[in-house]
XYZ file of C-alpha atoms in Angstrom:
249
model
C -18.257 -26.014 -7.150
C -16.897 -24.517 -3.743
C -18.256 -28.097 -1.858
C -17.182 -30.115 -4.567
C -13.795 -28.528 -4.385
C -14.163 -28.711 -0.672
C -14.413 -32.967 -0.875
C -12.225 -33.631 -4.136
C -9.329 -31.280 -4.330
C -8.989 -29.616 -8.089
C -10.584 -32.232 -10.117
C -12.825 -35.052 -9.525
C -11.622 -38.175 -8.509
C -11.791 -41.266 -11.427
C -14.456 -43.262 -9.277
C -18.588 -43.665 -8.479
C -18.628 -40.604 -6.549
C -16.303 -38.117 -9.350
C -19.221 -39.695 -11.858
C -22.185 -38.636 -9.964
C -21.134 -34.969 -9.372
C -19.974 -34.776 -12.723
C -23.387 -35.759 -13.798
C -24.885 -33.286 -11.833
C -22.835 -30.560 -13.047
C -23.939 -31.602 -16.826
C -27.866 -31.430 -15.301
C -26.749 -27.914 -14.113
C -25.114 -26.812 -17.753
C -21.499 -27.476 -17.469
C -20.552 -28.192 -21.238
C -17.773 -31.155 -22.054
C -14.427 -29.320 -22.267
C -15.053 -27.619 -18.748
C -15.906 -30.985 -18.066
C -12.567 -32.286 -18.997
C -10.626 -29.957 -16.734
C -12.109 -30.446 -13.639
C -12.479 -34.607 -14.766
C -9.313 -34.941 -17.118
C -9.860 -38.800 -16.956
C -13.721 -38.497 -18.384
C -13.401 -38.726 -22.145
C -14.923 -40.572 -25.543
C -18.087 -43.064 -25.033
C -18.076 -42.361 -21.147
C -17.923 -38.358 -21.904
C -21.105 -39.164 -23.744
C -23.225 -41.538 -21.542
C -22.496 -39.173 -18.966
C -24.287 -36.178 -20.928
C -26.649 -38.201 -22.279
C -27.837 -39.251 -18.390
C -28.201 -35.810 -17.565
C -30.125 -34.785 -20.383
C -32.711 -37.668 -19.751
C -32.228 -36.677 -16.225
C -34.605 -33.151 -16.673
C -37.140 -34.024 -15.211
C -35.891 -34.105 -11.904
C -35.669 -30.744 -11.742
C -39.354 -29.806 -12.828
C -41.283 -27.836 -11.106
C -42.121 -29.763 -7.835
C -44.459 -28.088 -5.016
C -42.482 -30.274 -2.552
C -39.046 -29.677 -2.422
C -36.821 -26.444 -4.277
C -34.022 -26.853 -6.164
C -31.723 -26.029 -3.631
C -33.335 -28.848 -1.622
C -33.342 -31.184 -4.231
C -29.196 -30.719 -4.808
C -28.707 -31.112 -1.388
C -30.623 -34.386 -1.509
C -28.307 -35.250 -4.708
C -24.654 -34.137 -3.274
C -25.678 -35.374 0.367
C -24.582 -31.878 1.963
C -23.427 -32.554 5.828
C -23.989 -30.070 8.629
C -20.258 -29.610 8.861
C -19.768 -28.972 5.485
C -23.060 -26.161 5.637
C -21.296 -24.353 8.454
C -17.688 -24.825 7.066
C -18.363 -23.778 3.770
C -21.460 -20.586 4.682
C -23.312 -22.748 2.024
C -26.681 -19.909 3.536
C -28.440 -20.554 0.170
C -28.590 -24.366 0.566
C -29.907 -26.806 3.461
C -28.137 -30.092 4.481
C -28.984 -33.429 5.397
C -29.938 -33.292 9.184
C -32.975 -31.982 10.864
C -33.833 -28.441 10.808
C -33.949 -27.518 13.775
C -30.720 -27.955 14.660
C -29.272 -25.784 12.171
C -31.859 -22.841 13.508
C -30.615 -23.884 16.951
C -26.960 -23.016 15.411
C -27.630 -19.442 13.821
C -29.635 -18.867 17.172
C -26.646 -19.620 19.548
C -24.275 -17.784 16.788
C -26.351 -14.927 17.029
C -26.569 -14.859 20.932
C -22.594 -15.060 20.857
C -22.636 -11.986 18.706
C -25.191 -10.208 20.966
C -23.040 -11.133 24.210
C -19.418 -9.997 22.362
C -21.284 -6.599 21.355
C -22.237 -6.037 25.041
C -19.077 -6.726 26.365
C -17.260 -4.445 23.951
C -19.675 -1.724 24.704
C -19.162 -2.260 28.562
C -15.645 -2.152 27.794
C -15.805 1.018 26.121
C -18.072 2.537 28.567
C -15.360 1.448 30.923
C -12.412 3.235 29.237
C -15.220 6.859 29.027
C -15.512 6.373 32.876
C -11.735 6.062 33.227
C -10.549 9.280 30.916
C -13.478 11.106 32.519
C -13.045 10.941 36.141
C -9.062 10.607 36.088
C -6.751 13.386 36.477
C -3.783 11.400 35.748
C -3.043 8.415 33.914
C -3.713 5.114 35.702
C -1.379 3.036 36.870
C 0.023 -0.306 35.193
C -1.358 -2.038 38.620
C -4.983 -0.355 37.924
C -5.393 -2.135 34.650
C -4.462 -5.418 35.447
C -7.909 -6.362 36.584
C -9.646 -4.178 33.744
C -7.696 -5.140 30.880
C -4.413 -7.763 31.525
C -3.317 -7.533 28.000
C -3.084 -3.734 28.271
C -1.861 -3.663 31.557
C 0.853 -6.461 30.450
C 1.897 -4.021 27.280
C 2.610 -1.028 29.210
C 4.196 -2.475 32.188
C 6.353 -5.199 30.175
C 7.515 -3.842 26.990
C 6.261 -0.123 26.166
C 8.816 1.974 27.363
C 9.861 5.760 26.630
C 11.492 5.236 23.479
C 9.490 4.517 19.799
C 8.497 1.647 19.217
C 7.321 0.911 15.856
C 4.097 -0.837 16.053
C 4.572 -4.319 14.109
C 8.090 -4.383 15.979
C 6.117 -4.014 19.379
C 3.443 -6.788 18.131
C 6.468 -9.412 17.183
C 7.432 -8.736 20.905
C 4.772 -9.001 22.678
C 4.006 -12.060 21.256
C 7.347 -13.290 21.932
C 7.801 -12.147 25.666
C 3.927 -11.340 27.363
C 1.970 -14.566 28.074
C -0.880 -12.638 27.628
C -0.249 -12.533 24.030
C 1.834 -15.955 23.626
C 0.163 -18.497 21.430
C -2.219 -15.909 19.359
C -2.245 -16.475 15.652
C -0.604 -13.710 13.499
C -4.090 -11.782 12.906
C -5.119 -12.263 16.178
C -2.269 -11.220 18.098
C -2.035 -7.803 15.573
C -5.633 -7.179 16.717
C -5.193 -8.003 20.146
C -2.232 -5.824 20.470
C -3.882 -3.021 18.367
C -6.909 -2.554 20.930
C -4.645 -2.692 23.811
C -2.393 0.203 22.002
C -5.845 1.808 21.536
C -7.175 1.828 24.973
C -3.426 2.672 26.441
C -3.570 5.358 24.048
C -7.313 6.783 25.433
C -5.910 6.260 28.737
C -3.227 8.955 27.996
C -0.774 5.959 29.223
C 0.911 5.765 25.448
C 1.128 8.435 22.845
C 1.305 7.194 19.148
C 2.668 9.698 15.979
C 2.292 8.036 12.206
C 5.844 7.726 10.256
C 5.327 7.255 6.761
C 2.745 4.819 6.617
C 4.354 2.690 9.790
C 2.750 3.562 13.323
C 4.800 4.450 16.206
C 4.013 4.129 20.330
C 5.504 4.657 23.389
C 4.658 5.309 26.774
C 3.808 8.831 27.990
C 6.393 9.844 30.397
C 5.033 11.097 33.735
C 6.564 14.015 35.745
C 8.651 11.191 38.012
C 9.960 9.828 35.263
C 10.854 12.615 33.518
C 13.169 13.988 36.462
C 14.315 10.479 36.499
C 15.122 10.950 33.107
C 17.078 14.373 33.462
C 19.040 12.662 36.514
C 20.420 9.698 34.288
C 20.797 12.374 31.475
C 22.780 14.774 34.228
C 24.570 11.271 35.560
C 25.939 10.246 31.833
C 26.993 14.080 31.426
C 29.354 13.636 34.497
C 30.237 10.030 33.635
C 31.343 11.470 30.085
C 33.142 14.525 31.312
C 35.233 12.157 33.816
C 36.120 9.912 30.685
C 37.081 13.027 28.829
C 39.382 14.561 31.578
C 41.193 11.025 32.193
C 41.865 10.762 28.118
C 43.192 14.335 28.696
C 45.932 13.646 31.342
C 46.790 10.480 29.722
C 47.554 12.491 26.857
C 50.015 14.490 28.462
């Protein structure tokens, strides 16, 4: 159903092709009013010769030393490579040799091998880093290691909270590293780099509800950078305050 589905759309089309699957679902037990609502044109005499094809049609599905079931729909619905892959259609074969669709697992496979390697050298990486560092690295240190990362905490993460879908809307908006990633992918991609900032001790993170929070760990230069604009606003508002004074009188 999911490859028929797949070609047709909701129902089978009114032509040759719409017939012959229809068929095949009758040889594979599909009674007539499940029949007429995935074929709403089939109905009457045709309704009938259609059933009564399948029934004579038994035989083809005997027990055959040859070929399987599963190989003998496949040889009735004409299942493409594409449409094997596309679909994960694992419990049937398609029309093409083989060997190539071996030679496709195996290359799948050594893509999965090669992404587990990496992400274990990667987080072999980030152990070395928290390990032998006595402070946090650098935003200029990570832009080799990790560029997303690197581009999070120097271009957006600063030391107020940002709320973590809030942060992933920006990045996505203003860091090329992140520009043009689909939805899930940039949430993920923005997610480990939050994660390795995080191990890093470059961000800290605190839960709110059920809505995460980040923002970057202040280090001791920019916290008496901090108190200096804090000290510099107190002054600025005590000025304000003495001017509104003497206008006042």
């Amino acid at each position: 159903m999911r490859l028929l589905k797949y070609r047709h759309g909701a129902t089978l089309p009114n032509n040759d092709s719409g017939r012959a699957a229809l068929q095949v679902l009758f040889e594979l037990g599909m009674d007539g009013p499940n029949a007429q609502r995935l074929a709403p044109w089939v109905a009457g005499d045709e309704l009938s010769r259609l059933i009564d094809a399948a029934e004579n049609n038994w035989p083809f599905w005997g027990r055959n030393e040859r070929s399987t079931i599963a190989q003998r729909l496949v040889d009735r619905l004409g299942v493409t490579f594409t449409e094997k892959i596309d679909l994960k259609l694992h419990h049937l074969g398609c029309n093409c040799d083989p060997s190539d669709v071996a030679d496709y697992f195996s290359e799948q496979k050594r893509e999965r091998d090669r992404a587990r390697r990496a992400r274990n050298r990667q987080r072999a990486t980030i152990r070395t880093e928290v390990t032998e560092r006595t402070e946090p690295p650098s935003y200029w240190d990570l832009i080799d290691s990790d560029p997303r990362a690197a581009a999070l905490a120097g271009g957006v993460l600063d030391f107020q909270w940002w709320r973590l879908s809030d942060l992933t809307k920006e990045a996505g908006t203003r860091l090329g590293a992140f520009r043009g990633l689909r939805s899930d992918t940039l949430r993920q991609a923005v997610h480990r780099a939050v994660i390795r900032l995080e191990r890093l001790g470059i961000v800290e993170a605190k839960m709110q509800g059920r809505s995460k929070y980040v923002r970057r760990v202040p280090l001791s230069e920019d916290l008496a950078a901090l108190e200096e604009q804090a000290r510099e606003q107190e002054a600025l508002e005590e000025a304000s305050k003495g001017a509104t004074d003497e206008d006042a009188t």
